[in-house]
mmCIF file of C-alpha atoms and ligand atoms in Angstrom:
data_model
loop_
_atom_site.group_PDB
_atom_site.id
_atom_site.type_symbol
_atom_site.label_atom_id
_atom_site.label_comp_id
_atom_site.label_asym_id
_atom_site.label_seq_id
_atom_site.Cartn_x
_atom_site.Cartn_y
_atom_site.Cartn_z
ATOM 1 C CA UNK A 648 115.377 112.217 103.031
ATOM 2 C CA UNK A 649 112.591 110.355 101.289
ATOM 3 C CA UNK A 650 110.873 111.766 97.885
ATOM 4 C CA UNK A 651 107.226 111.591 98.321
ATOM 5 C CA UNK A 652 105.377 110.319 96.101
ATOM 6 C CA UNK A 653 107.159 106.998 95.632
ATOM 7 C CA UNK A 654 106.305 104.151 94.377
ATOM 8 C CA UNK A 655 106.485 99.728 93.748
ATOM 9 C CA UNK A 656 105.355 96.767 92.570
ATOM 10 C CA UNK A 657 104.798 93.814 92.034
ATOM 11 C CA UNK A 658 107.337 90.912 90.843
ATOM 12 C CA UNK A 659 106.633 90.331 87.701
ATOM 13 C CA UNK A 660 105.388 94.595 87.853
ATOM 14 C CA UNK A 661 102.489 94.065 86.515
ATOM 15 C CA UNK A 662 101.094 95.513 89.630
ATOM 16 C CA UNK A 663 102.358 98.674 90.206
ATOM 17 C CA UNK A 664 101.057 101.350 93.404
ATOM 18 C CA UNK A 665 102.068 104.975 94.233
ATOM 19 C CA UNK A 666 101.696 106.412 97.800
ATOM 20 C CA UNK A 667 101.693 110.172 98.342
ATOM 21 C CA UNK A 668 101.685 110.870 101.563
ATOM 22 C CA UNK A 669 104.165 109.918 104.953
ATOM 23 C CA UNK A 670 104.470 106.496 105.974
ATOM 24 C CA UNK A 671 103.547 106.362 109.895
ATOM 25 C CA UNK A 672 105.407 103.658 111.073
ATOM 26 C CA UNK A 673 107.716 100.278 110.114
ATOM 27 C CA UNK A 674 108.238 96.811 112.906
ATOM 28 C CA UNK A 675 108.933 93.479 112.299
ATOM 29 C CA UNK A 676 106.404 90.934 112.608
ATOM 30 C CA UNK A 677 106.301 87.858 113.496
ATOM 31 C CA UNK A 678 103.187 86.720 113.936
ATOM 32 C CA UNK A 679 102.243 83.469 111.974
ATOM 33 C CA UNK A 680 99.602 85.007 109.365
ATOM 34 C CA UNK A 681 102.946 86.410 107.945
ATOM 35 C CA UNK A 682 105.094 83.331 108.823
ATOM 36 C CA UNK A 683 103.166 81.850 106.418
ATOM 37 C CA UNK A 684 102.798 85.098 104.073
ATOM 38 C CA UNK A 685 106.230 85.297 102.654
ATOM 39 C CA UNK A 686 107.181 82.078 103.954
ATOM 40 C CA UNK A 687 109.941 83.107 105.935
ATOM 41 C CA UNK A 688 109.992 84.387 109.465
ATOM 42 C CA UNK A 689 108.627 87.771 110.406
ATOM 43 C CA UNK A 690 107.022 90.668 107.647
ATOM 44 C CA UNK A 691 108.286 94.531 107.906
ATOM 45 C CA UNK A 692 105.481 96.916 107.144
ATOM 46 C CA UNK A 693 105.230 99.628 106.349
ATOM 47 C CA UNK A 694 102.296 101.937 107.807
ATOM 48 C CA UNK A 695 100.863 104.328 105.542
ATOM 49 C CA UNK A 696 97.558 105.976 105.485
ATOM 50 C CA UNK A 697 95.015 104.140 102.718
ATOM 51 C CA UNK A 698 93.902 107.945 101.605
ATOM 52 C CA UNK A 699 97.673 107.756 100.570
ATOM 53 C CA UNK A 700 96.868 104.904 98.313
ATOM 54 C CA UNK A 701 96.609 103.605 94.753
ATOM 55 C CA UNK A 702 97.561 101.706 92.693
ATOM 56 C CA UNK A 703 98.634 103.171 88.927
ATOM 57 C CA UNK A 704 98.145 99.748 86.872
ATOM 58 C CA UNK A 705 97.404 96.792 86.669
ATOM 59 C CA UNK A 706 93.672 95.084 89.202
ATOM 60 C CA UNK A 707 94.232 93.694 92.308
ATOM 61 C CA UNK A 708 93.167 90.072 93.622
ATOM 62 C CA UNK A 709 92.119 90.232 96.881
ATOM 63 C CA UNK A 710 91.631 87.509 99.937
ATOM 64 C CA UNK A 711 90.102 87.488 102.838
ATOM 65 C CA UNK A 712 91.928 85.603 106.300
ATOM 66 C CA UNK A 713 90.773 85.773 110.059
ATOM 67 C CA UNK A 714 94.150 88.062 112.100
ATOM 68 C CA UNK A 715 95.688 85.702 115.053
ATOM 69 C CA UNK A 716 94.514 90.099 116.405
ATOM 70 C CA UNK A 717 90.859 88.532 116.311
ATOM 71 C CA UNK A 718 90.208 91.585 113.035
ATOM 72 C CA UNK A 719 89.815 90.369 109.322
ATOM 73 C CA UNK A 720 91.697 91.089 107.613
ATOM 74 C CA UNK A 721 92.238 91.322 103.724
ATOM 75 C CA UNK A 722 95.407 91.210 100.955
ATOM 76 C CA UNK A 723 96.559 92.741 97.479
ATOM 77 C CA UNK A 724 98.172 91.044 95.223
ATOM 78 C CA UNK A 725 99.216 89.955 91.353
ATOM 79 C CA UNK A 726 97.102 88.288 89.792
ATOM 80 C CA UNK A 727 99.669 86.853 87.118
ATOM 81 C CA UNK A 728 103.379 86.868 89.659
ATOM 82 C CA UNK A 729 101.276 86.178 92.990
ATOM 83 C CA UNK A 730 103.307 89.206 95.233
ATOM 84 C CA UNK A 731 101.351 90.210 97.492
ATOM 85 C CA UNK A 732 101.649 93.824 98.148
ATOM 86 C CA UNK A 733 99.444 96.035 100.561
ATOM 87 C CA UNK A 734 96.775 94.792 103.946
ATOM 88 C CA UNK A 735 94.469 96.464 105.356
ATOM 89 C CA UNK A 736 91.891 96.146 108.008
ATOM 90 C CA UNK A 737 87.371 95.069 107.571
ATOM 91 C CA UNK A 738 85.913 97.171 107.759
ATOM 92 C CA UNK A 739 88.884 99.571 107.467
ATOM 93 C CA UNK A 740 90.557 101.014 109.841
ATOM 94 C CA UNK A 741 91.935 104.562 107.234
ATOM 95 C CA UNK A 742 95.054 102.738 107.377
ATOM 96 C CA UNK A 743 97.145 100.034 105.134
ATOM 97 C CA UNK A 744 99.185 97.756 105.583
ATOM 98 C CA UNK A 745 102.571 98.021 102.770
ATOM 99 C CA UNK A 746 104.328 95.443 102.031
ATOM 100 C CA UNK A 747 108.504 96.842 101.970
ATOM 101 C CA UNK A 748 109.388 95.181 99.826
ATOM 102 C CA UNK A 749 107.798 95.366 97.173
ATOM 103 C CA UNK A 750 108.962 99.125 97.387
ATOM 104 C CA UNK A 751 111.533 100.341 94.361
ATOM 105 C CA UNK A 752 113.628 102.721 97.060
ATOM 106 C CA UNK A 753 113.633 100.712 100.464
ATOM 107 C CA UNK A 754 115.976 103.142 101.610
ATOM 108 C CA UNK A 755 114.005 104.858 104.371
ATOM 109 C CA UNK A 756 113.119 101.654 105.100
ATOM 110 C CA UNK A 757 113.780 100.441 109.366
ATOM 111 C CA UNK A 758 112.143 98.848 111.435
ATOM 112 C CA UNK A 759 111.731 100.498 114.708
ATOM 113 C CA UNK A 760 110.273 97.201 116.758
ATOM 114 C CA UNK A 761 108.853 94.516 116.564
ATOM 115 C CA UNK A 762 105.262 93.391 117.501
ATOM 116 C CA UNK A 763 104.387 88.968 118.139
ATOM 117 C CA UNK A 764 107.561 88.180 119.176
ATOM 118 C CA UNK A 765 105.684 84.962 121.102
ATOM 119 C CA UNK A 766 105.584 83.316 117.406
ATOM 120 C CA UNK A 767 108.703 84.919 116.663
ATOM 121 C CA UNK A 768 111.855 81.958 115.858
ATOM 122 C CA UNK A 769 114.046 81.600 117.629
ATOM 123 C CA UNK A 770 117.336 82.478 115.967
ATOM 124 C CA UNK A 771 115.347 85.419 115.360
ATOM 125 C CA UNK A 772 118.342 88.241 117.167
ATOM 126 C CA UNK A 773 116.171 91.908 118.157
ATOM 127 C CA UNK A 774 118.821 94.380 118.955
ATOM 128 C CA UNK A 775 117.919 95.381 122.689
ATOM 129 C CA UNK A 776 117.284 99.588 120.999
ATOM 130 C CA UNK A 777 114.087 97.918 119.573
ATOM 131 C CA UNK A 778 110.584 98.563 121.005
ATOM 132 C CA UNK A 779 109.120 94.718 121.619
ATOM 133 C CA UNK A 780 105.927 93.648 122.062
ATOM 134 C CA UNK A 781 104.872 90.198 123.168
ATOM 135 C CA UNK A 782 101.327 90.761 120.695
ATOM 136 C CA UNK A 783 99.977 93.255 118.777
ATOM 137 C CA UNK A 784 100.782 96.450 121.050
ATOM 138 C CA UNK A 785 97.763 98.152 122.558
ATOM 139 C CA UNK A 786 99.266 101.532 122.082
ATOM 140 C CA UNK A 787 101.325 102.390 118.304
ATOM 141 C CA UNK A 788 102.220 105.917 120.142
ATOM 142 C CA UNK A 789 106.087 104.331 120.631
ATOM 143 C CA UNK A 790 106.858 102.863 117.757
ATOM 144 C CA UNK A 791 105.097 106.265 115.827
ATOM 145 C CA UNK A 792 106.794 108.386 117.720
ATOM 146 C CA UNK A 793 109.976 106.344 116.828
ATOM 147 C CA UNK A 794 109.823 105.862 113.555
ATOM 148 C CA UNK A 795 108.722 109.341 113.084
ATOM 149 C CA UNK A 796 112.774 110.930 115.082
ATOM 150 C CA UNK A 797 114.141 108.435 112.161
ATOM 151 C CA UNK A 798 114.033 111.657 110.166
ATOM 152 C CA UNK A 799 113.076 110.005 106.923
ATOM 153 C CA UNK A 800 110.139 112.366 105.649
ATOM 154 C CA UNK A 801 109.214 115.975 106.585
ATOM 155 C CA UNK A 802 106.007 115.419 108.385
ATOM 156 C CA UNK A 803 104.151 112.535 109.155
ATOM 157 C CA UNK A 804 100.716 113.707 108.261
HETATM 158 ZN ZN1 ZN B 506 102.957 90.495 89.698
HETATM 159 ZN ZN1 ZN B 507 101.616 89.333 110.552
#
C-alpha cells in the first residue's frame, strides 16, 4: 500500500512537490505531444486532484500548447533542468496529470490503460488485459475503476 502524502521532484532537485490525496488513475498516453515532450514513445501520467498538489520548493516555469484533443494544456517545468513535472488544462477542470517518472516512490505506478493508441509506435506492445482507446476516452470511469481495483491507495476521494 502506498503512503500519503507522497513527494517527488525534478532532475536537478530545484523543484520539489507534495501530493496529499490518492491519485485517480494511471495510464499510458501515446499522443504525439507526449512523445515529443518526453522524447520517448509514450508518457505514464497519474491523474491527481489539483487541490491535492503543491510545490514545496522552487518556482516552476509555465508553457502552454494545444493538445491533440483540442483543449489548451499547460505544463509546469523546472527552469534550471527543464524537467516537466505536471500538466493541466486551461481553464482548469480540477485535475492535473503528474509525470510519474518524477516521483520518489514509483512502486504504485501501474498503468491500467493506453490512450491515443492511433499514434503509438508500431513496436509498442499493449497487453490484451489493458484497456485501450484510439484517441481521448470520452468516459474515464472504466480506467478510474480499474486503478481503484489495484488497491494501491485506501480510498479515492
Ligand atoms: Zn530541475
Ligand atoms: Zn499525451
